[in-house]
Coordinates of N, CA, C and O in Angstrom, one line a residue:
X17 N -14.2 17.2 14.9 CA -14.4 16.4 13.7 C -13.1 15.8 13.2 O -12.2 16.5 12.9
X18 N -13.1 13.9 13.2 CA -11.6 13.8 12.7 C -11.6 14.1 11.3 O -12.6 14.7 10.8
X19 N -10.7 13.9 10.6 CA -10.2 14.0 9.1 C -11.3 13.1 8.4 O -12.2 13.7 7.7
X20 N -11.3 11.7 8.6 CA -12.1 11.2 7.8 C -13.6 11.1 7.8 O -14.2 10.3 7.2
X21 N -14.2 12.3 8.6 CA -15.5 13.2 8.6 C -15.8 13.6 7.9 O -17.0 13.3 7.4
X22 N -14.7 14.7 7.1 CA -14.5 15.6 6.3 C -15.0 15.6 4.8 O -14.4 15.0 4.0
X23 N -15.8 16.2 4.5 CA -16.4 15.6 3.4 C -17.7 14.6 2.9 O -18.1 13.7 3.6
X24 N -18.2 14.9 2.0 CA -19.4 13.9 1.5 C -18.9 12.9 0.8 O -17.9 13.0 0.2
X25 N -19.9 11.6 1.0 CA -19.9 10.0 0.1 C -19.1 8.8 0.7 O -18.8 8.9 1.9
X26 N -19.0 8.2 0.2 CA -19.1 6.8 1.5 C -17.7 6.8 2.3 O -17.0 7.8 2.0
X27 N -17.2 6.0 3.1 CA -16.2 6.1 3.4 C -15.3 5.1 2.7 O -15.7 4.0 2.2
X28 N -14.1 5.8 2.7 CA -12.5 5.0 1.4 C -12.2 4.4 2.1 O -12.6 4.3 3.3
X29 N -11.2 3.7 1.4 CA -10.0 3.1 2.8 C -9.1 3.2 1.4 O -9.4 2.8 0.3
X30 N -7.9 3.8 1.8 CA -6.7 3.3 1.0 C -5.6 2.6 1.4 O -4.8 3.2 2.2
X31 N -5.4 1.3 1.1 CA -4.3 0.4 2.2 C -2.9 0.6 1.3 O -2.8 0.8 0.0
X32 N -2.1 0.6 2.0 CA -0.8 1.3 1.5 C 0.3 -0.3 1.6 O 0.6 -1.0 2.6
X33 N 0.6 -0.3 0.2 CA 1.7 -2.0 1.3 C 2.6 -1.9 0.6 O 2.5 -2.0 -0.6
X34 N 4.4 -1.7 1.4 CA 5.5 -1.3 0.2 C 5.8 -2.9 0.4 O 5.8 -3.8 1.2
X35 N 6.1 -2.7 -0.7 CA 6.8 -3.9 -1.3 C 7.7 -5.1 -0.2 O 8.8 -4.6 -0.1
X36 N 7.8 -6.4 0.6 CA 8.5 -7.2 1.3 C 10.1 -6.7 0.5 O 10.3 -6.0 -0.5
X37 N 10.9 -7.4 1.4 CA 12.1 -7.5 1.4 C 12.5 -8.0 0.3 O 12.0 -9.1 0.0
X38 N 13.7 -7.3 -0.7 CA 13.8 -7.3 -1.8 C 15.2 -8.1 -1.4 O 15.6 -8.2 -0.2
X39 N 16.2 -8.9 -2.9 CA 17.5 -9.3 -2.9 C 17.8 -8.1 -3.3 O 17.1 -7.2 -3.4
X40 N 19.1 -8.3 -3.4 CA 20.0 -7.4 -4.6 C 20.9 -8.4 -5.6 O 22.0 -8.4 -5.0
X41 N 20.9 -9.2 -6.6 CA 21.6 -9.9 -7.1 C 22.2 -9.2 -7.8 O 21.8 -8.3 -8.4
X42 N 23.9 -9.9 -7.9 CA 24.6 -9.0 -8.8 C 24.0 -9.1 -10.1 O 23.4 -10.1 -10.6
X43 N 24.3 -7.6 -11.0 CA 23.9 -7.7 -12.4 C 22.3 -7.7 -12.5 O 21.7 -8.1 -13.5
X44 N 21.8 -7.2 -11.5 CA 20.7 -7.6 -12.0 C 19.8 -5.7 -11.9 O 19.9 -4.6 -11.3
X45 N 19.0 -6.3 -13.2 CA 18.2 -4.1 -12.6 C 17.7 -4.4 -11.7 O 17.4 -5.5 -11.2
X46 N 17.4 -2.8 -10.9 CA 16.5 -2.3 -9.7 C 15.2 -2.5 -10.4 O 14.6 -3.2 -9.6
X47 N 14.7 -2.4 -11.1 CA 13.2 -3.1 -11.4 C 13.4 -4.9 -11.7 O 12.2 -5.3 -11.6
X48 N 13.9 -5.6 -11.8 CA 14.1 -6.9 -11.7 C 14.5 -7.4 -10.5 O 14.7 -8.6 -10.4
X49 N 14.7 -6.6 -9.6 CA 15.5 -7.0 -8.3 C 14.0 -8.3 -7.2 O 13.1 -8.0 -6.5
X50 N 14.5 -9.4 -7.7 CA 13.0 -10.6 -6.6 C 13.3 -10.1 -5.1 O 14.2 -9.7 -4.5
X51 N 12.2 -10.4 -4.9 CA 11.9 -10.8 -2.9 C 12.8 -11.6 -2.9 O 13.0 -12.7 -3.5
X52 N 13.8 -10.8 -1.7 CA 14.5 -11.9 -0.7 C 13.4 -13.2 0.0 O 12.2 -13.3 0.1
X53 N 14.7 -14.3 0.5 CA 13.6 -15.3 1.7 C 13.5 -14.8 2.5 O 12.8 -15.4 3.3
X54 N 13.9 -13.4 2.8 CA 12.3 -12.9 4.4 C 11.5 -12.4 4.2 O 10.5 -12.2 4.9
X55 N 11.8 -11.9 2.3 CA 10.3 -11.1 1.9 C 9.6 -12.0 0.9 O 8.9 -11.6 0.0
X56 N 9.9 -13.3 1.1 CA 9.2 -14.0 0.6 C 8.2 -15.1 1.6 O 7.2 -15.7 1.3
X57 N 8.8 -14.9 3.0 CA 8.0 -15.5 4.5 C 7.2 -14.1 5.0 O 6.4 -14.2 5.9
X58 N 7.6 -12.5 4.4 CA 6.9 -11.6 5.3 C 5.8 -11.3 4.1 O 4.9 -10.6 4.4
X59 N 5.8 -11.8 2.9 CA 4.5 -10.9 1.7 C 3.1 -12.0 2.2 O 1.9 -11.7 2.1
X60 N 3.5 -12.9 2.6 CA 2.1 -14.1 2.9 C 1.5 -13.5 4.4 O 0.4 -13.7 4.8
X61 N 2.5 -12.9 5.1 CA 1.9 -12.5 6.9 C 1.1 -11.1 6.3 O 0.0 -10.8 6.8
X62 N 1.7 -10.3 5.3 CA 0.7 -8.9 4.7 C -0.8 -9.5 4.5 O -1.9 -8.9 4.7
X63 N -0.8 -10.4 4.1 CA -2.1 -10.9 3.1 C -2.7 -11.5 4.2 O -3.9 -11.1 4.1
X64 N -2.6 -12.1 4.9 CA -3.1 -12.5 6.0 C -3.1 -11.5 7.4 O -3.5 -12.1 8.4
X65 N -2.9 -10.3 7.6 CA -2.6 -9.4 8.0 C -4.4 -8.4 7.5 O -5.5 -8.1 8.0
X66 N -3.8 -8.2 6.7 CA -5.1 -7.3 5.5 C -6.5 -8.2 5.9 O -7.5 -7.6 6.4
X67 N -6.7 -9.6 5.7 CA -7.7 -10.5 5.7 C -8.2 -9.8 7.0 O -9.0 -8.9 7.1
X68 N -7.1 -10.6 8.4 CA -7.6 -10.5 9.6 C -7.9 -8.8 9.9 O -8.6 -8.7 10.9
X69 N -7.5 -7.8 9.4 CA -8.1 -6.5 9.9 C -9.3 -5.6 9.0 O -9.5 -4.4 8.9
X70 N -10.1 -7.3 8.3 CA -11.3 -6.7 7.6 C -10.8 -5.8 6.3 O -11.8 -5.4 5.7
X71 N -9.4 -5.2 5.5 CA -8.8 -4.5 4.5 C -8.8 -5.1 3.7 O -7.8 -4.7 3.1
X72 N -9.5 -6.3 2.7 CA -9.3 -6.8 1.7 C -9.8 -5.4 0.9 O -10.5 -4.4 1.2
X73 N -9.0 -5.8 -0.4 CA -9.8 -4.5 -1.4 C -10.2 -4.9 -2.2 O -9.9 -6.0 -2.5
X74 N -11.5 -4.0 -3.1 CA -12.0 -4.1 -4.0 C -11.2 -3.9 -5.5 O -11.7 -4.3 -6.5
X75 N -9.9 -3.4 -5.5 CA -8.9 -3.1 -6.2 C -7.6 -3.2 -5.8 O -7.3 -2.8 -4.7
X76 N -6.7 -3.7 -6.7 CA -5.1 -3.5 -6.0 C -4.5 -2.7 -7.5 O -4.6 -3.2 -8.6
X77 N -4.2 -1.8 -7.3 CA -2.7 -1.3 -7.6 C -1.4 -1.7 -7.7 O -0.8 -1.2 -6.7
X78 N -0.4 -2.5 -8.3 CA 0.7 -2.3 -8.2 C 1.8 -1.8 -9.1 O 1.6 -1.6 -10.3
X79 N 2.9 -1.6 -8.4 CA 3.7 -1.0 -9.1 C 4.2 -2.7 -10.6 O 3.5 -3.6 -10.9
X80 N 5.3 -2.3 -10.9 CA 5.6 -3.0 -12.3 C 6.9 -4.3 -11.6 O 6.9 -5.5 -11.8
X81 N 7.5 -3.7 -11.1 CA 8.9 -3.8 -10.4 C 8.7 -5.5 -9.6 O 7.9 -5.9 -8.7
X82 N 9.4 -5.9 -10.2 CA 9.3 -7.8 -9.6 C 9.2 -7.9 -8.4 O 8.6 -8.9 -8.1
X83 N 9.8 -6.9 -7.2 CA 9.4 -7.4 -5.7 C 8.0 -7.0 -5.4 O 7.3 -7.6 -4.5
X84 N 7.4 -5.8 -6.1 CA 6.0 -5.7 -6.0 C 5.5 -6.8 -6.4 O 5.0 -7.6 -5.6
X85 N 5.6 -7.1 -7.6 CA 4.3 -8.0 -7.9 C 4.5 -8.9 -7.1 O 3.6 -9.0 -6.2
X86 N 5.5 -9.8 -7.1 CA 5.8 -10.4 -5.6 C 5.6 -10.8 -4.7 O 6.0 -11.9 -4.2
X87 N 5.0 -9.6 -4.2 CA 5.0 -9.1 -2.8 C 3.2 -9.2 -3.3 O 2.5 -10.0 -2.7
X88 N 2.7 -8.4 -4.2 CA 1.3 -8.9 -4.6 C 0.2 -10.4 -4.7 O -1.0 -10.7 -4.5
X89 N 1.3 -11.0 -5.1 CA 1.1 -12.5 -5.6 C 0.8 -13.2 -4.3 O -0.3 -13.7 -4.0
X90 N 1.9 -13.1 -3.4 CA 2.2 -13.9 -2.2 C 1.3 -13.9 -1.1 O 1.0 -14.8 -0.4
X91 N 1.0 -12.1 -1.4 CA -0.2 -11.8 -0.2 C -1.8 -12.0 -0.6 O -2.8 -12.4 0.1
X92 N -1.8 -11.7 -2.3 CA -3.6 -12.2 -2.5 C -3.4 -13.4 -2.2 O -4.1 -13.6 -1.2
X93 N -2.5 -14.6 -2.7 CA -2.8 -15.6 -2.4 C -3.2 -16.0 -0.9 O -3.5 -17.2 -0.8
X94 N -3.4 -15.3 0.1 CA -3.4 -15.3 0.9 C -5.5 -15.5 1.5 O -6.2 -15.8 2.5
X95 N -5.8 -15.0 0.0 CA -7.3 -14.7 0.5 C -7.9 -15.4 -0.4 O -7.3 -16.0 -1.4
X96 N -9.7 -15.6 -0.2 CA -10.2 -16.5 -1.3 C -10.6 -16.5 -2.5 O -10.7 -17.6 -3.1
X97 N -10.7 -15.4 -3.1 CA -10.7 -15.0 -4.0 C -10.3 -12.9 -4.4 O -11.0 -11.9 -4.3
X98 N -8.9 -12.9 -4.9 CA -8.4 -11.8 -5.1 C -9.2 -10.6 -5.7 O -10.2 -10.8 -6.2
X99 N -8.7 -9.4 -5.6 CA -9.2 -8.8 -6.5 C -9.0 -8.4 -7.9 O -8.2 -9.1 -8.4
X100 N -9.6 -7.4 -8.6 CA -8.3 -7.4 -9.3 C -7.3 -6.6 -9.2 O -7.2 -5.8 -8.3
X101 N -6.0 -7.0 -10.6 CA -4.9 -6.0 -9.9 C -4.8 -5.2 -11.2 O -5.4 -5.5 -12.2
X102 N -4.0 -4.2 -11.1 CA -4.0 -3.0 -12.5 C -2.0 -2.8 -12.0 O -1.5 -2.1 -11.2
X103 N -1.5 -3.6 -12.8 CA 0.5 -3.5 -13.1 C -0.3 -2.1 -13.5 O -1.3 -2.0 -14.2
X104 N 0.7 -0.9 -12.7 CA 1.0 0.5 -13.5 C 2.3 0.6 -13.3 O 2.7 0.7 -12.1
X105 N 3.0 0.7 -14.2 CA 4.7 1.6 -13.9 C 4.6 2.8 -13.5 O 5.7 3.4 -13.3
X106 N 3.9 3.2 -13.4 CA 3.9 4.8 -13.2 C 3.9 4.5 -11.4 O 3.9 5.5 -10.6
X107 N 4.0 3.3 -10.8 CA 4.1 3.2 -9.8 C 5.3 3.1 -8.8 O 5.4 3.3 -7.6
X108 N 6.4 2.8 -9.9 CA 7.9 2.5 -10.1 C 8.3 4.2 -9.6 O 7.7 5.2 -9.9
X109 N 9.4 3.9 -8.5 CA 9.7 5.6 -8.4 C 8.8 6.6 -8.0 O 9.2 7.8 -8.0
X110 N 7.5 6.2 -7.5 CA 7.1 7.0 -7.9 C 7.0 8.1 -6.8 O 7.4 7.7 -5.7
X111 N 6.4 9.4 -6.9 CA 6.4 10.5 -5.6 C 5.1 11.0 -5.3 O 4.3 10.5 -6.1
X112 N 4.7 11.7 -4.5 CA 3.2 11.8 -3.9 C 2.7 12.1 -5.3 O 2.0 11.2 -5.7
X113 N 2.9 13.5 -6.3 CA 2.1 14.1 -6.9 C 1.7 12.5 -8.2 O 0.5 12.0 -8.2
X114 N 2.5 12.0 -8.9 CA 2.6 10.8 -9.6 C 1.8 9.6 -8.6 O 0.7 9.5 -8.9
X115 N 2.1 9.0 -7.7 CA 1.2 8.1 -6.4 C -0.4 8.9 -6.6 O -1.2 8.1 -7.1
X116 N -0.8 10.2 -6.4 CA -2.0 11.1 -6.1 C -2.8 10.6 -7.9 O -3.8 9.9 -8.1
X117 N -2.0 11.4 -8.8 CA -2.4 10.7 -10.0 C -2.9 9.8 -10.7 O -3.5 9.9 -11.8
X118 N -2.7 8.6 -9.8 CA -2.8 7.3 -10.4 C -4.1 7.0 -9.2 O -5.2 6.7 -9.7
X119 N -3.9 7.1 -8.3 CA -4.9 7.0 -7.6 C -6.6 7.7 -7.6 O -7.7 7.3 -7.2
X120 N -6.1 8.9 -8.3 CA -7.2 9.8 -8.8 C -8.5 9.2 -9.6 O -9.7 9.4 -9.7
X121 N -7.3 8.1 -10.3 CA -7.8 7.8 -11.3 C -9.1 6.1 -11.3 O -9.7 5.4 -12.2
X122 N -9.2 6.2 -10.1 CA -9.2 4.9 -9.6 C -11.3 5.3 -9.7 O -12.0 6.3 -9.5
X123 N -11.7 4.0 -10.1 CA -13.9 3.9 -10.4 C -14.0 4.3 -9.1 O -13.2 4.0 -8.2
X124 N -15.1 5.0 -8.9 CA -15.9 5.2 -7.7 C -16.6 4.5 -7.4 O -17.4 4.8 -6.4
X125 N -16.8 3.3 -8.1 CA -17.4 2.3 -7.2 C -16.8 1.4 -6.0 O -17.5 0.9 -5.1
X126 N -15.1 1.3 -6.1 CA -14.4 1.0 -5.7 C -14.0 2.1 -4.6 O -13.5 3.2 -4.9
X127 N -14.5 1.4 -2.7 CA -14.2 2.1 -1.6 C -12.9 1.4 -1.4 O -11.9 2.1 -1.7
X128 N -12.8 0.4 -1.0 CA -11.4 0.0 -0.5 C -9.9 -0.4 -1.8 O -10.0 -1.5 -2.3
X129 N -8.8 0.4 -2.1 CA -7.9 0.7 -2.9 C -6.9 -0.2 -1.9 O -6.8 0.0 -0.7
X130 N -6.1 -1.1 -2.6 CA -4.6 -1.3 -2.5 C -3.8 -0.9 -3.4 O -4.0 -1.2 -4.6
X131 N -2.3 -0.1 -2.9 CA -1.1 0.2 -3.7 C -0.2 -0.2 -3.0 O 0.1 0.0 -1.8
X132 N 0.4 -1.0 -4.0 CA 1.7 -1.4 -3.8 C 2.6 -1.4 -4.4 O 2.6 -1.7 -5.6
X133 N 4.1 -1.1 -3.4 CA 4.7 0.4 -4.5 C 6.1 0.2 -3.6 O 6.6 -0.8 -3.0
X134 N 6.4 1.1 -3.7 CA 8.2 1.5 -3.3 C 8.3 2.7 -1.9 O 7.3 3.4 -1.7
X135 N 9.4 2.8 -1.2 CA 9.4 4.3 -0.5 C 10.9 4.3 -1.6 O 11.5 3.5 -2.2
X136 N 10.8 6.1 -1.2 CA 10.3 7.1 -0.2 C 8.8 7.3 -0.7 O 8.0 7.4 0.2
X137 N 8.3 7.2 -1.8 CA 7.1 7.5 -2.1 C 5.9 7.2 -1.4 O 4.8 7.8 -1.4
X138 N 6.2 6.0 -0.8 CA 4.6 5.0 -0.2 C 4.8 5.9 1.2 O 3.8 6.7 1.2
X139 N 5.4 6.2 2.1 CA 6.0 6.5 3.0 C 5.6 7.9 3.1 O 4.9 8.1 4.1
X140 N 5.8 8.8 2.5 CA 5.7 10.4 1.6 C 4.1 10.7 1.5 O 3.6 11.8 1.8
X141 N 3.6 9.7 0.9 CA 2.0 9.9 0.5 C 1.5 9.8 1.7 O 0.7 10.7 2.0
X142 N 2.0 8.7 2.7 CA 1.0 8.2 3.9 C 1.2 9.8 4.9 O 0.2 10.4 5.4
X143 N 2.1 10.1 4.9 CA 2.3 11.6 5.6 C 1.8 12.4 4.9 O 1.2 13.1 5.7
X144 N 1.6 12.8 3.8 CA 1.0 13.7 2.8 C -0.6 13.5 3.1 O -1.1 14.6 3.4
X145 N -1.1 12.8 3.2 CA -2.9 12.4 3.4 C -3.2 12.8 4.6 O -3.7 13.9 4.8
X146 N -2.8 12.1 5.5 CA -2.8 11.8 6.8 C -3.0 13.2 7.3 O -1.9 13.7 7.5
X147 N -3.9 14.0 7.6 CA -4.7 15.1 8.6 C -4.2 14.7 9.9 O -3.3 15.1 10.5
X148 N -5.0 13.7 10.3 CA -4.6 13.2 11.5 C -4.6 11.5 11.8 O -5.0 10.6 11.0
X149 N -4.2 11.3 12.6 CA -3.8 9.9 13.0 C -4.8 9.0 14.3 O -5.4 9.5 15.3
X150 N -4.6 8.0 14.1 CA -5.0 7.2 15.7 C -3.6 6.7 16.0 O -2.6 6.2 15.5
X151 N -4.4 7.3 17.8 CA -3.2 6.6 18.6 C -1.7 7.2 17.9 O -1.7 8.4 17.5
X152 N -0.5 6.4 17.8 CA 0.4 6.9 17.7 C 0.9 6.7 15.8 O 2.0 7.1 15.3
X153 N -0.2 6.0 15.2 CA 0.2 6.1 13.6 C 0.5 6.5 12.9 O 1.0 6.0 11.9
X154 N 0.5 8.0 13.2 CA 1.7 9.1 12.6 C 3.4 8.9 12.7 O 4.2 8.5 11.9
X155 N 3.4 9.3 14.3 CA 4.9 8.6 15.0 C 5.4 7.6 14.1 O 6.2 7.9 13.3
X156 N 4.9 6.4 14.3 CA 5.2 5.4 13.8 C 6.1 5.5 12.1 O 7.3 5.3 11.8
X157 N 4.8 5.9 11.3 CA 5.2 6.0 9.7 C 6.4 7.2 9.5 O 7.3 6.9 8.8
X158 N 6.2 8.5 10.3 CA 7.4 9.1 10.6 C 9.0 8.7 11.0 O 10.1 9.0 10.6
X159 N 8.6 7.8 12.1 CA 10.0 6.9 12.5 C 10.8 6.0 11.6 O 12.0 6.0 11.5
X160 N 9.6 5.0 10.9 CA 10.1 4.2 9.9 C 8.8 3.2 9.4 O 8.0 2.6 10.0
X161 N 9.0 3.5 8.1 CA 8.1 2.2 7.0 C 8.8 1.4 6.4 O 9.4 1.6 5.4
X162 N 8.7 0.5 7.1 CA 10.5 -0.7 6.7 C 9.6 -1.4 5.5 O 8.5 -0.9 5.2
X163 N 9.9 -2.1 5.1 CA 9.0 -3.3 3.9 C 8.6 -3.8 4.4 O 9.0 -4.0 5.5
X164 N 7.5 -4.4 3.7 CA 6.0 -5.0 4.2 C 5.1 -4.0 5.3 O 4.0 -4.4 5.9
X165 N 5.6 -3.0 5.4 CA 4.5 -2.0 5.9 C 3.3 -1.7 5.6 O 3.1 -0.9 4.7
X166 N 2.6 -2.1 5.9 CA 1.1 -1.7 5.8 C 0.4 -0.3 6.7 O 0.4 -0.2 7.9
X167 N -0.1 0.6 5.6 CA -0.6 1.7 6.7 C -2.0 1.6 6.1 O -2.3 1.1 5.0
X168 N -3.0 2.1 6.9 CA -4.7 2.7 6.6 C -5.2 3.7 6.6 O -5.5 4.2 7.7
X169 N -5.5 4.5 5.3 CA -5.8 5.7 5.7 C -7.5 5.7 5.0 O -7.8 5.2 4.0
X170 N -8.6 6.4 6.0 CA -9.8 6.5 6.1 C -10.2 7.6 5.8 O -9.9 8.6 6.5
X171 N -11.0 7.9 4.7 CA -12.0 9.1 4.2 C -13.2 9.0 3.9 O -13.6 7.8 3.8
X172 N -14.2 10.2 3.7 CA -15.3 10.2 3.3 C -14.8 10.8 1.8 O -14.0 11.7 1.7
X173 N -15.3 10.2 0.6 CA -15.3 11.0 -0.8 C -16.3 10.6 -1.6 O -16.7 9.5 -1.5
X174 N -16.7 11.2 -2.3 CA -18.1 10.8 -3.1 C -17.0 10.0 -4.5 O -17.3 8.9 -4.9
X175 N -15.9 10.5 -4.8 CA -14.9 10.2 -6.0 C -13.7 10.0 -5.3 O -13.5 10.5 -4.1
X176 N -12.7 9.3 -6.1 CA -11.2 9.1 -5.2 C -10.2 10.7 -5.7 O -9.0 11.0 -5.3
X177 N -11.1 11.4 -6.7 CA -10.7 12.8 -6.6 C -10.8 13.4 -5.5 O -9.7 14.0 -5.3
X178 N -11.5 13.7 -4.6 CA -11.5 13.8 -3.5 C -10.4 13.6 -2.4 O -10.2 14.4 -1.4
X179 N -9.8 12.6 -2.8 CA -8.8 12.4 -2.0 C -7.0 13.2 -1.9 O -6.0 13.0 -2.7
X180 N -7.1 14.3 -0.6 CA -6.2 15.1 -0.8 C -5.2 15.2 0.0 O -5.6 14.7 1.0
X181 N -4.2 15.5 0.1 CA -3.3 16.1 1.4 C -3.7 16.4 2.3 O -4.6 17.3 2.0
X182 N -3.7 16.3 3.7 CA -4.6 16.6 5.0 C -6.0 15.8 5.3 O -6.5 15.8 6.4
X183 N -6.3 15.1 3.9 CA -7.7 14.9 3.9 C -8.5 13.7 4.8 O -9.8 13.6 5.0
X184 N -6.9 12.5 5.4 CA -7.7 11.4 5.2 C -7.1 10.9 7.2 O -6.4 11.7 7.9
X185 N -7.6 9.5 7.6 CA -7.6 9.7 8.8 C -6.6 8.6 8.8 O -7.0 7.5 8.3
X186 N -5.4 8.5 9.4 CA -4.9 7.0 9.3 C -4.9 6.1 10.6 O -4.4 6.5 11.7
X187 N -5.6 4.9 10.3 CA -6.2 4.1 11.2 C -5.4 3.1 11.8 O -5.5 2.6 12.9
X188 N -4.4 2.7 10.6 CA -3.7 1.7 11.3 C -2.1 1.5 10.5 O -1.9 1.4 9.3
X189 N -1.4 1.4 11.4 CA -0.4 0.6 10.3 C 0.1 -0.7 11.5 O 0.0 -0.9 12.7
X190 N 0.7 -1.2 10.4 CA 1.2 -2.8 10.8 C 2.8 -3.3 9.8 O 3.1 -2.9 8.7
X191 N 3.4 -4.2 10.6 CA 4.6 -4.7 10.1 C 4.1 -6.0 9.7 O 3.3 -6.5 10.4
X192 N 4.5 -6.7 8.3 CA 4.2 -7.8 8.8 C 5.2 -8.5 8.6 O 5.7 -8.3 7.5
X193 N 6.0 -9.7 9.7 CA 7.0 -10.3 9.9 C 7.1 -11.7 9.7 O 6.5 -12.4 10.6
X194 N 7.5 -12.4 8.8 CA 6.9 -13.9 8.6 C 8.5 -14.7 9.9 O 9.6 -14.2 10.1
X195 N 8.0 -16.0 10.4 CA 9.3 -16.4 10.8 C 10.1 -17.8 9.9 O 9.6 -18.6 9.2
X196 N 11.3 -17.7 10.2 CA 12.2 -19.2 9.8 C 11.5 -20.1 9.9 O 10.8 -20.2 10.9
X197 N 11.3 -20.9 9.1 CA 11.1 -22.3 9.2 C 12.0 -23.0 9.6 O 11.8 -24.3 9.7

């Protein structure tokens, strides 16, 4: 029985997308810090990325922090009509048990969740969930979740309480890489 067996009520999907390639301008805060131009050509390849592997969500999550939203903006634009989004700062910094929290918190009517967020934390949770993996998905998120990483992790939960450490199946991750014009 894999991981996302485990359990009663429909099946989740939680898509995980850290934030595109950020600047660093001088003087400027780490929560104000914009999308670089590669993470401004790689947040539109996420959103079209998510479209083409059926992961649109019924909800997005993002963190508060200007390359998220950003990185949010660039990629719904990407689809025909968005979902909604819920800015939480509690998403800024944040670490599994704070990430687990906010997610907890999320309607049960809502199976497919997007958070978009920061590492080490986005990175931390996807290993924290993840029971087991397809293929080499584990490897992968273990080696590196560079920006614009997208991972998929798959459960059965009647509530997004439900959703625990070990609990969930991860199905896919993807880079997404936009090129020069």
């Amino acid at each position: 029985m894999t991981a996302a067996r485990i359990g009663a009520g429909p099946l989740r999907r939680l898509v995980v997308l850290r934030h595109a390639k950020s600047a660093w301008p001088e003087g400027v805060a780490d929560h104000q810090r914009p999308l670089a131009p590669r993470g401004r050509r790689d947040a539109p390849v996420a959103g079209r990325m998510l479209a083409e592997a059926d992961c649109l969500p019924d909800l997005a999550l993002c963190s508060t922090a200007a390359r998220a939203r950003g990185t949010w903006e660039l990629a719904s634009a990407e689809w025909g009509t968005p979902p909604p989004v819920r800015h939480d700062r509690r998403l800024y910094a944040a670490d599994v048990p704070d990430l687990l929290e906010v997610v907890h918190e999320v309607p049960p009517e809502v199976e497919t969740l997007l958070l978009v967020g920061h590492n080490p934390g986005l990175e931390d949770l996807v290993l924290a969930l993840a029971g087991d993996g397809l293929d080499d998905t584990l490897d992968e998120v273990r080696t590196k979740f560079p920006t614009s990483a997208i991972a998929v992790l798959a459960w059965h939960g009647a509530t997004w309480r439900s959703l625990a450490p070990g609990t969930a199946l991860l199905t896919d991750v993807m880079v997404a890489r936009g090129t020069k014009k």
